[in-house]
PDB file of C-alpha atoms in Angstrom:
ATOM      1  CA  GLY A  16    -183.596 -96.449  -1.152  1.00  0.00           C
ATOM      2  CA  GLU A  17    -185.654 -96.626  -4.481  1.00  0.00           C
ATOM      3  CA  ASN A  18    -184.947 -99.228  -6.828  1.00  0.00           C
ATOM      4  CA  VAL A  19    -186.113-101.075 -10.151  1.00  0.00           C
ATOM      5  CA  GLU A  20    -185.437-104.824 -10.439  1.00  0.00           C
ATOM      6  CA  GLN A  21    -185.307-106.278 -13.784  1.00  0.00           C
ATOM      7  CA  HIS A  22    -185.377-109.829 -14.959  1.00  0.00           C
ATOM      8  CA  PRO A  23    -184.106-111.978 -16.689  1.00  0.00           C
ATOM      9  CA  SER A  24    -180.438-110.727 -16.884  1.00  0.00           C
ATOM     10  CA  THR A  25    -179.902-112.654 -20.046  1.00  0.00           C
ATOM     11  CA  LEU A  26    -182.316-113.866 -22.531  1.00  0.00           C
ATOM     12  CA  SER A  27    -181.636-115.992 -25.601  1.00  0.00           C
ATOM     13  CA  VAL A  28    -184.414-116.693 -28.186  1.00  0.00           C
ATOM     14  CA  GLN A  29    -184.727-118.081 -31.582  1.00  0.00           C
ATOM     15  CA  GLU A  30    -185.348-115.606 -34.582  1.00  0.00           C
ATOM     16  CA  GLY A  31    -189.129-115.091 -34.949  1.00  0.00           C
ATOM     17  CA  ASP A  32    -189.927-116.104 -31.217  1.00  0.00           C
ATOM     18  CA  SER A  33    -191.210-113.495 -28.704  1.00  0.00           C
ATOM     19  CA  ALA A  34    -189.167-112.098 -25.854  1.00  0.00           C
ATOM     20  CA  VAL A  35    -190.424-110.658 -22.481  1.00  0.00           C
ATOM     21  CA  ILE A  36    -188.474-108.756 -20.052  1.00  0.00           C
ATOM     22  CA  LYS A  37    -189.972-107.796 -16.708  1.00  0.00           C
ATOM     23  CA  CYS A  38    -189.432-105.042 -14.026  1.00  0.00           C
ATOM     24  CA  THR A  39    -190.608-104.123 -10.655  1.00  0.00           C
ATOM     25  CA  TYR A  40    -190.341-100.817  -9.114  1.00  0.00           C
ATOM     26  CA  SER A  41    -190.432 -99.639  -5.400  1.00  0.00           C
ATOM     27  CA  ASP A  42    -191.502 -95.996  -5.505  1.00  0.00           C
ATOM     28  CA  SER A  43    -195.330 -95.557  -5.696  1.00  0.00           C
ATOM     29  CA  ALA A  44    -194.691 -92.044  -6.988  1.00  0.00           C
ATOM     30  CA  SER A  45    -193.277 -93.277 -10.255  1.00  0.00           C
ATOM     31  CA  ASN A  46    -195.404 -92.148 -13.180  1.00  0.00           C
ATOM     32  CA  TYR A  47    -193.267 -92.483 -16.282  1.00  0.00           C
ATOM     33  CA  PHE A  48    -191.425 -95.747 -17.286  1.00  0.00           C
ATOM     34  CA  PRO A  49    -189.070 -95.690 -20.301  1.00  0.00           C
ATOM     35  CA  TRP A  50    -187.455 -98.470 -21.996  1.00  0.00           C
ATOM     36  CA  TYR A  51    -183.908 -98.011 -23.558  1.00  0.00           C
ATOM     37  CA  LYS A  52    -181.987-100.218 -25.962  1.00  0.00           C
ATOM     38  CA  GLN A  53    -178.273-100.293 -25.976  1.00  0.00           C
ATOM     39  CA  GLU A  54    -176.377-101.884 -28.920  1.00  0.00           C
ATOM     40  CA  LEU A  55    -172.956-103.184 -28.393  1.00  0.00           C
ATOM     41  CA  GLY A  56    -170.676-100.134 -28.130  1.00  0.00           C
ATOM     42  CA  LYS A  57    -173.390 -97.699 -28.596  1.00  0.00           C
ATOM     43  CA  ARG A  58    -175.322 -95.356 -26.364  1.00  0.00           C
ATOM     44  CA  PRO A  59    -178.597 -96.202 -24.926  1.00  0.00           C
ATOM     45  CA  GLN A  60    -181.688 -95.017 -26.821  1.00  0.00           C
ATOM     46  CA  LEU A  61    -185.359 -94.805 -25.933  1.00  0.00           C
ATOM     47  CA  ILE A  62    -187.449 -97.379 -27.792  1.00  0.00           C
ATOM     48  CA  ILE A  63    -190.771 -96.967 -26.022  1.00  0.00           C
ATOM     49  CA  ASP A  64    -192.228 -95.476 -22.873  1.00  0.00           C
ATOM     50  CA  ILE A  65    -195.462 -95.514 -20.756  1.00  0.00           C
ATOM     51  CA  ARG A  66    -197.087 -93.169 -18.369  1.00  0.00           C
ATOM     52  CA  SER A  67    -199.031 -94.231 -15.338  1.00  0.00           C
ATOM     53  CA  ASN A  68    -202.502 -93.298 -16.745  1.00  0.00           C
ATOM     54  CA  VAL A  69    -202.138 -95.971 -19.477  1.00  0.00           C
ATOM     55  CA  GLY A  70    -202.090 -99.697 -18.938  1.00  0.00           C
ATOM     56  CA  GLU A  71    -200.567-100.718 -22.475  1.00  0.00           C
ATOM     57  CA  LYS A  72    -198.810 -99.033 -25.409  1.00  0.00           C
ATOM     58  CA  LYS A  73    -197.642-100.699 -28.617  1.00  0.00           C
ATOM     59  CA  ASP A  74    -195.397 -99.753 -31.487  1.00  0.00           C
ATOM     60  CA  GLN A  75    -195.160-102.212 -34.027  1.00  0.00           C
ATOM     61  CA  ARG A  76    -193.251-105.291 -32.797  1.00  0.00           C
ATOM     62  CA  ILE A  77    -192.846-103.796 -29.219  1.00  0.00           C
ATOM     63  CA  ALA A  78    -195.334-103.338 -26.580  1.00  0.00           C
ATOM     64  CA  VAL A  79    -195.131-102.318 -23.000  1.00  0.00           C
ATOM     65  CA  THR A  80    -197.716-103.098 -20.307  1.00  0.00           C
ATOM     66  CA  LEU A  81    -198.090-101.538 -16.796  1.00  0.00           C
ATOM     67  CA  ASN A  82    -199.685-102.716 -13.671  1.00  0.00           C
ATOM     68  CA  LYS A  83    -199.556 -99.752 -11.216  1.00  0.00           C
ATOM     69  CA  THR A  84    -201.212-101.739  -8.386  1.00  0.00           C
ATOM     70  CA  ALA A  85    -198.568-104.543  -8.360  1.00  0.00           C
ATOM     71  CA  LYS A  86    -195.862-102.048  -9.483  1.00  0.00           C
ATOM     72  CA  HIS A  87    -194.897-104.328 -12.480  1.00  0.00           C
ATOM     73  CA  PHE A  88    -194.189-103.207 -16.221  1.00  0.00           C
ATOM     74  CA  SER A  89    -193.030-105.224 -19.023  1.00  0.00           C
ATOM     75  CA  LEU A  90    -191.478-105.093 -22.382  1.00  0.00           C
ATOM     76  CA  HIS A  91    -192.811-107.531 -25.103  1.00  0.00           C
ATOM     77  CA  ILE A  92    -190.919-107.918 -28.463  1.00  0.00           C
ATOM     78  CA  THR A  93    -192.644-110.159 -30.922  1.00  0.00           C
ATOM     79  CA  GLU A  94    -191.237-111.687 -34.159  1.00  0.00           C
ATOM     80  CA  THR A  95    -187.705-111.030 -32.915  1.00  0.00           C
ATOM     81  CA  GLN A  96    -184.911-110.443 -35.452  1.00  0.00           C
ATOM     82  CA  PRO A  97    -181.115-110.539 -35.067  1.00  0.00           C
ATOM     83  CA  GLU A  98    -181.026-106.761 -34.914  1.00  0.00           C
ATOM     84  CA  ASP A  99    -182.997-106.809 -31.577  1.00  0.00           C
ATOM     85  CA  SER A 100    -180.028-108.376 -29.942  1.00  0.00           C
ATOM     86  CA  ALA A 101    -178.888-105.747 -27.448  1.00  0.00           C
ATOM     87  CA  VAL A 102    -179.054-104.832 -23.754  1.00  0.00           C
ATOM     88  CA  TYR A 103    -182.420-103.403 -22.640  1.00  0.00           C
ATOM     89  CA  PHE A 104    -182.952-101.214 -19.760  1.00  0.00           C
ATOM     90  CA  CYS A 105    -186.231-100.359 -17.921  1.00  0.00           C
ATOM     91  CA  ALA A 106    -186.493 -97.447 -15.701  1.00  0.00           C
ATOM     92  CA  ALA A 107    -189.047 -95.651 -13.366  1.00  0.00           C
ATOM     93  CA  SER A 108    -189.106 -91.905 -12.943  1.00  0.00           C
ATOM     94  CA  THR A 109    -191.358 -89.359 -10.978  1.00  0.00           C
ATOM     95  CA  THR A 110    -192.643 -86.191 -12.400  1.00  0.00           C
ATOM     96  CA  GLY A 111    -189.937 -83.914 -13.854  1.00  0.00           C
ATOM     97  CA  GLY A 112    -187.958 -86.971 -14.856  1.00  0.00           C
ATOM     98  CA  PHE A 113    -185.088 -85.992 -12.647  1.00  0.00           C
ATOM     99  CA  LYS A 114    -184.422 -89.052 -10.645  1.00  0.00           C
ATOM    100  CA  THR A 115    -184.894 -91.861 -12.968  1.00  0.00           C
ATOM    101  CA  ILE A 116    -183.926 -95.093 -11.604  1.00  0.00           C
ATOM    102  CA  PHE A 117    -182.813 -97.779 -14.085  1.00  0.00           C
ATOM    103  CA  GLY A 118    -182.951-101.668 -14.003  1.00  0.00           C
ATOM    104  CA  ALA A 119    -179.802-103.577 -14.208  1.00  0.00           C
ATOM    105  CA  GLY A 120    -180.366-104.415 -17.926  1.00  0.00           C
ATOM    106  CA  THR A 121    -181.227-107.640 -19.808  1.00  0.00           C
ATOM    107  CA  ARG A 122    -179.031-108.765 -22.514  1.00  0.00           C
ATOM    108  CA  LEU A 123    -181.175-110.125 -25.228  1.00  0.00           C
ATOM    109  CA  PHE A 124    -179.565-112.588 -27.853  1.00  0.00           C
ATOM    110  CA  VAL A 125    -181.596-113.336 -30.999  1.00  0.00           C
ATOM    111  CA  LYS A 126    -180.223-116.546 -32.690  1.00  0.00           C
ATOM    112  CA  ALA A 127    -180.758-116.728 -36.610  1.00  0.00           C
TER     113      ALA A 127
ATOM    114  CA  ASP B  12    -181.540 -84.125 -34.232  1.00  0.00           C
ATOM    115  CA  VAL B  13    -180.214 -83.987 -30.550  1.00  0.00           C
ATOM    116  CA  LYS B  14    -176.426 -84.318 -30.173  1.00  0.00           C
ATOM    117  CA  VAL B  15    -174.883 -85.060 -26.989  1.00  0.00           C
ATOM    118  CA  THR B  16    -171.117 -85.254 -27.145  1.00  0.00           C
ATOM    119  CA  GLN B  17    -168.466 -86.216 -24.548  1.00  0.00           C
ATOM    120  CA  SER B  18    -164.897 -85.081 -24.544  1.00  0.00           C
ATOM    121  CA  SER B  19    -163.206 -88.481 -24.552  1.00  0.00           C
ATOM    122  CA  ARG B  20    -164.237 -91.996 -25.604  1.00  0.00           C
ATOM    123  CA  TYR B  21    -161.364 -93.629 -23.669  1.00  0.00           C
ATOM    124  CA  LEU B  22    -159.280 -91.908 -20.744  1.00  0.00           C
ATOM    125  CA  VAL B  23    -156.665 -93.616 -18.527  1.00  0.00           C
ATOM    126  CA  LYS B  24    -155.648 -91.853 -15.394  1.00  0.00           C
ATOM    127  CA  ARG B  25    -153.438 -92.662 -12.448  1.00  0.00           C
ATOM    128  CA  THR B  26    -154.705 -93.068  -8.791  1.00  0.00           C
ATOM    129  CA  GLY B  27    -154.950 -89.635  -7.167  1.00  0.00           C
ATOM    130  CA  GLU B  28    -155.291 -87.619 -10.328  1.00  0.00           C
ATOM    131  CA  LYS B  29    -157.833 -84.913 -10.740  1.00  0.00           C
ATOM    132  CA  VAL B  30    -160.218 -86.002 -13.749  1.00  0.00           C
ATOM    133  CA  PHE B  31    -162.555 -83.954 -15.743  1.00  0.00           C
ATOM    134  CA  LEU B  32    -165.261 -85.367 -17.926  1.00  0.00           C
ATOM    135  CA  GLU B  33    -166.927 -82.776 -20.192  1.00  0.00           C
ATOM    136  CA  CYS B  34    -170.314 -83.147 -21.753  1.00  0.00           C
ATOM    137  CA  VAL B  35    -172.123 -80.895 -24.167  1.00  0.00           C
ATOM    138  CA  GLN B  36    -175.452 -80.872 -25.731  1.00  0.00           C
ATOM    139  CA  ASP B  37    -176.882 -78.874 -28.576  1.00  0.00           C
ATOM    140  CA  MET B  38    -180.531 -78.739 -27.838  1.00  0.00           C
ATOM    141  CA  ASP B  39    -181.084 -76.178 -25.208  1.00  0.00           C
ATOM    142  CA  HIS B  40    -182.163 -78.886 -22.859  1.00  0.00           C
ATOM    143  CA  GLU B  41    -182.701 -77.810 -19.129  1.00  0.00           C
ATOM    144  CA  ASN B  42    -181.845 -81.076 -17.604  1.00  0.00           C
ATOM    145  CA  MET B  43    -178.389 -82.941 -17.686  1.00  0.00           C
ATOM    146  CA  PHE B  44    -177.286 -86.003 -15.943  1.00  0.00           C
ATOM    147  CA  TRP B  45    -174.129 -88.014 -15.306  1.00  0.00           C
ATOM    148  CA  TYR B  46    -174.409 -91.890 -14.987  1.00  0.00           C
ATOM    149  CA  ARG B  47    -171.831 -94.531 -14.397  1.00  0.00           C
ATOM    150  CA  GLN B  48    -172.528 -97.850 -16.172  1.00  0.00           C
ATOM    151  CA  ASP B  49    -171.089-100.966 -14.692  1.00  0.00           C
ATOM    152  CA  PRO B  50    -171.891-104.718 -15.756  1.00  0.00           C
ATOM    153  CA  GLY B  51    -174.841-106.087 -13.834  1.00  0.00           C
ATOM    154  CA  LEU B  52    -175.476-102.707 -12.157  1.00  0.00           C
ATOM    155  CA  GLY B  53    -177.180-100.947 -14.909  1.00  0.00           C
ATOM    156  CA  LEU B  54    -177.082 -97.037 -14.984  1.00  0.00           C
ATOM    157  CA  ARG B  55    -176.557 -95.233 -11.780  1.00  0.00           C
ATOM    158  CA  LEU B  56    -177.024 -91.613 -11.419  1.00  0.00           C
ATOM    159  CA  ILE B  57    -174.083 -89.665 -10.029  1.00  0.00           C
ATOM    160  CA  TYR B  58    -175.452 -86.100 -10.070  1.00  0.00           C
ATOM    161  CA  PHE B  59    -178.080 -84.258 -12.173  1.00  0.00           C
ATOM    162  CA  SER B  60    -178.652 -80.457 -12.920  1.00  0.00           C
ATOM    163  CA  TYR B  61    -181.972 -78.837 -13.871  1.00  0.00           C
ATOM    164  CA  ASP B  62    -180.522 -75.262 -14.644  1.00  0.00           C
ATOM    165  CA  VAL B  63    -177.530 -73.469 -14.768  1.00  0.00           C
ATOM    166  CA  LYS B  64    -175.470 -73.514 -11.605  1.00  0.00           C
ATOM    167  CA  MET B  65    -177.983 -75.960 -10.214  1.00  0.00           C
ATOM    168  CA  LYS B  66    -177.069 -79.396  -9.227  1.00  0.00           C
ATOM    169  CA  GLU B  67    -178.477 -82.226  -7.238  1.00  0.00           C
ATOM    170  CA  LYS B  68    -176.928 -85.404  -5.887  1.00  0.00           C
ATOM    171  CA  GLY B  69    -177.992 -88.712  -7.387  1.00  0.00           C
ATOM    172  CA  ASP B  70    -177.465 -92.164  -5.865  1.00  0.00           C
ATOM    173  CA  ILE B  71    -173.738 -92.497  -5.985  1.00  0.00           C
ATOM    174  CA  PRO B  72    -172.282 -89.019  -5.462  1.00  0.00           C
ATOM    175  CA  GLU B  73    -169.346 -89.810  -3.244  1.00  0.00           C
ATOM    176  CA  GLY B  74    -166.051 -89.066  -4.769  1.00  0.00           C
ATOM    177  CA  TYR B  75    -167.459 -86.706  -7.498  1.00  0.00           C
ATOM    178  CA  SER B  76    -168.383 -83.392  -8.064  1.00  0.00           C
ATOM    179  CA  VAL B  77    -170.021 -81.460 -10.874  1.00  0.00           C
ATOM    180  CA  SER B  78    -170.072 -78.089 -12.490  1.00  0.00           C
ATOM    181  CA  ARG B  79    -172.807 -76.360 -14.734  1.00  0.00           C
ATOM    182  CA  GLU B  80    -171.609 -72.841 -15.859  1.00  0.00           C
ATOM    183  CA  LYS B  81    -173.450 -72.738 -18.980  1.00  0.00           C
ATOM    184  CA  LYS B  82    -176.621 -74.480 -20.045  1.00  0.00           C
ATOM    185  CA  GLU B  83    -174.993 -76.595 -22.522  1.00  0.00           C
ATOM    186  CA  ARG B  84    -172.120 -77.852 -20.601  1.00  0.00           C
ATOM    187  CA  PHE B  85    -172.209 -80.318 -17.882  1.00  0.00           C
ATOM    188  CA  SER B  86    -168.764 -81.339 -16.229  1.00  0.00           C
ATOM    189  CA  LEU B  87    -168.081 -84.275 -14.050  1.00  0.00           C
ATOM    190  CA  ILE B  88    -165.038 -83.930 -11.681  1.00  0.00           C
ATOM    191  CA  LEU B  89    -163.165 -86.846 -10.038  1.00  0.00           C
ATOM    192  CA  GLU B  90    -161.249 -84.880  -7.450  1.00  0.00           C
ATOM    193  CA  SER B  91    -158.826 -87.670  -6.573  1.00  0.00           C
ATOM    194  CA  ALA B  92    -159.309 -90.744  -8.936  1.00  0.00           C
ATOM    195  CA  SER B  93    -159.429 -94.163  -7.362  1.00  0.00           C
ATOM    196  CA  THR B  94    -159.312 -97.685  -9.028  1.00  0.00           C
ATOM    197  CA  ASN B  95    -162.992 -98.333  -7.848  1.00  0.00           C
ATOM    198  CA  GLN B  96    -163.999 -95.262 -10.332  1.00  0.00           C
ATOM    199  CA  THR B  97    -162.820 -97.383 -13.372  1.00  0.00           C
ATOM    200  CA  SER B  98    -166.171 -97.611 -15.170  1.00  0.00           C
ATOM    201  CA  MET B  99    -168.207 -96.186 -18.502  1.00  0.00           C
ATOM    202  CA  TYR B 100    -169.430 -92.814 -17.783  1.00  0.00           C
ATOM    203  CA  LEU B 101    -172.437 -91.606 -19.613  1.00  0.00           C
ATOM    204  CA  CYS B 102    -173.775 -88.088 -19.969  1.00  0.00           C
ATOM    205  CA  ALA B 103    -177.515 -87.366 -20.883  1.00  0.00           C
ATOM    206  CA  SER B 104    -179.763 -84.529 -21.284  1.00  0.00           C
ATOM    207  CA  SER B 105    -183.604 -84.195 -21.385  1.00  0.00           C
ATOM    208  CA  SER B 106    -186.315 -81.487 -21.510  1.00  0.00           C
ATOM    209  CA  PRO B 107    -189.930 -81.260 -20.614  1.00  0.00           C
ATOM    210  CA  GLY B 108    -190.637 -80.397 -24.160  1.00  0.00           C
ATOM    211  CA  HIS B 109    -189.374 -84.024 -25.051  1.00  0.00           C
ATOM    212  CA  LEU B 110    -191.331 -85.497 -22.445  1.00  0.00           C
ATOM    213  CA  TYR B 111    -188.324 -86.326 -20.537  1.00  0.00           C
ATOM    214  CA  GLU B 112    -186.869 -88.631 -22.860  1.00  0.00           C
ATOM    215  CA  GLN B 113    -183.040 -88.977 -22.097  1.00  0.00           C
ATOM    216  CA  TYR B 114    -180.529 -88.393 -24.875  1.00  0.00           C
ATOM    217  CA  PHE B 115    -177.342 -90.085 -24.064  1.00  0.00           C
ATOM    218  CA  GLY B 116    -173.917 -89.248 -25.314  1.00  0.00           C
ATOM    219  CA  PRO B 117    -171.301 -91.974 -26.591  1.00  0.00           C
ATOM    220  CA  GLY B 118    -169.850 -92.409 -23.079  1.00  0.00           C
ATOM    221  CA  THR B 119    -166.512 -92.291 -21.738  1.00  0.00           C
ATOM    222  CA  ARG B 120    -164.516 -95.360 -20.628  1.00  0.00           C
ATOM    223  CA  LEU B 121    -162.288 -94.262 -17.755  1.00  0.00           C
ATOM    224  CA  THR B 122    -159.580 -96.603 -16.554  1.00  0.00           C
ATOM    225  CA  VAL B 123    -157.888 -95.546 -13.340  1.00  0.00           C
ATOM    226  CA  THR B 124    -154.536 -97.477 -12.634  1.00  0.00           C
TER     227      THR B 124
END
């Protein structure tokens, strides 16, 4: 079946450093790629998304890049802060957003 | 502000019991979803619904059924709970008007003993 692979599963960085999380997807019909952040004990929340007609999108300290040819997309967090510590999920979805396939998640630790 | 609520935060049931998990959203969203979340496996789609009385299987529907009698309410049913259904269950809703962003409920941690 279709799947989304996410790496690394755990990432530890020093405060102020950058963090990069990478995902690959298998369904070439995927055209919407959201990223969700889940803090400990809380619900996942959308932090940024990108559509297939765009190669890069930025929102303050976070950015997402998409390479449709290679079926890769990545999340970049710059100047990390302790409050960035959470589990991050990438996802891939086709038109309609019905069958969204999530990656397994990356647990990010930002050390003060 | 979108609100998605789930009937219980924690639930303990015995093997073989019938279990109902309820989800309610207040934003008139067309789409509703049930996921289970397990460590190292991410979020896996059990069932989704794009309209009242409509339902579609997700990736892991075995052992589950759903009901959507009203637009705002989506129920997940475990007909005969088993220990391998111990998990965190997350409900979500979305709408084309919100560009398919999924709004999640707080989750129900179900333990089957």
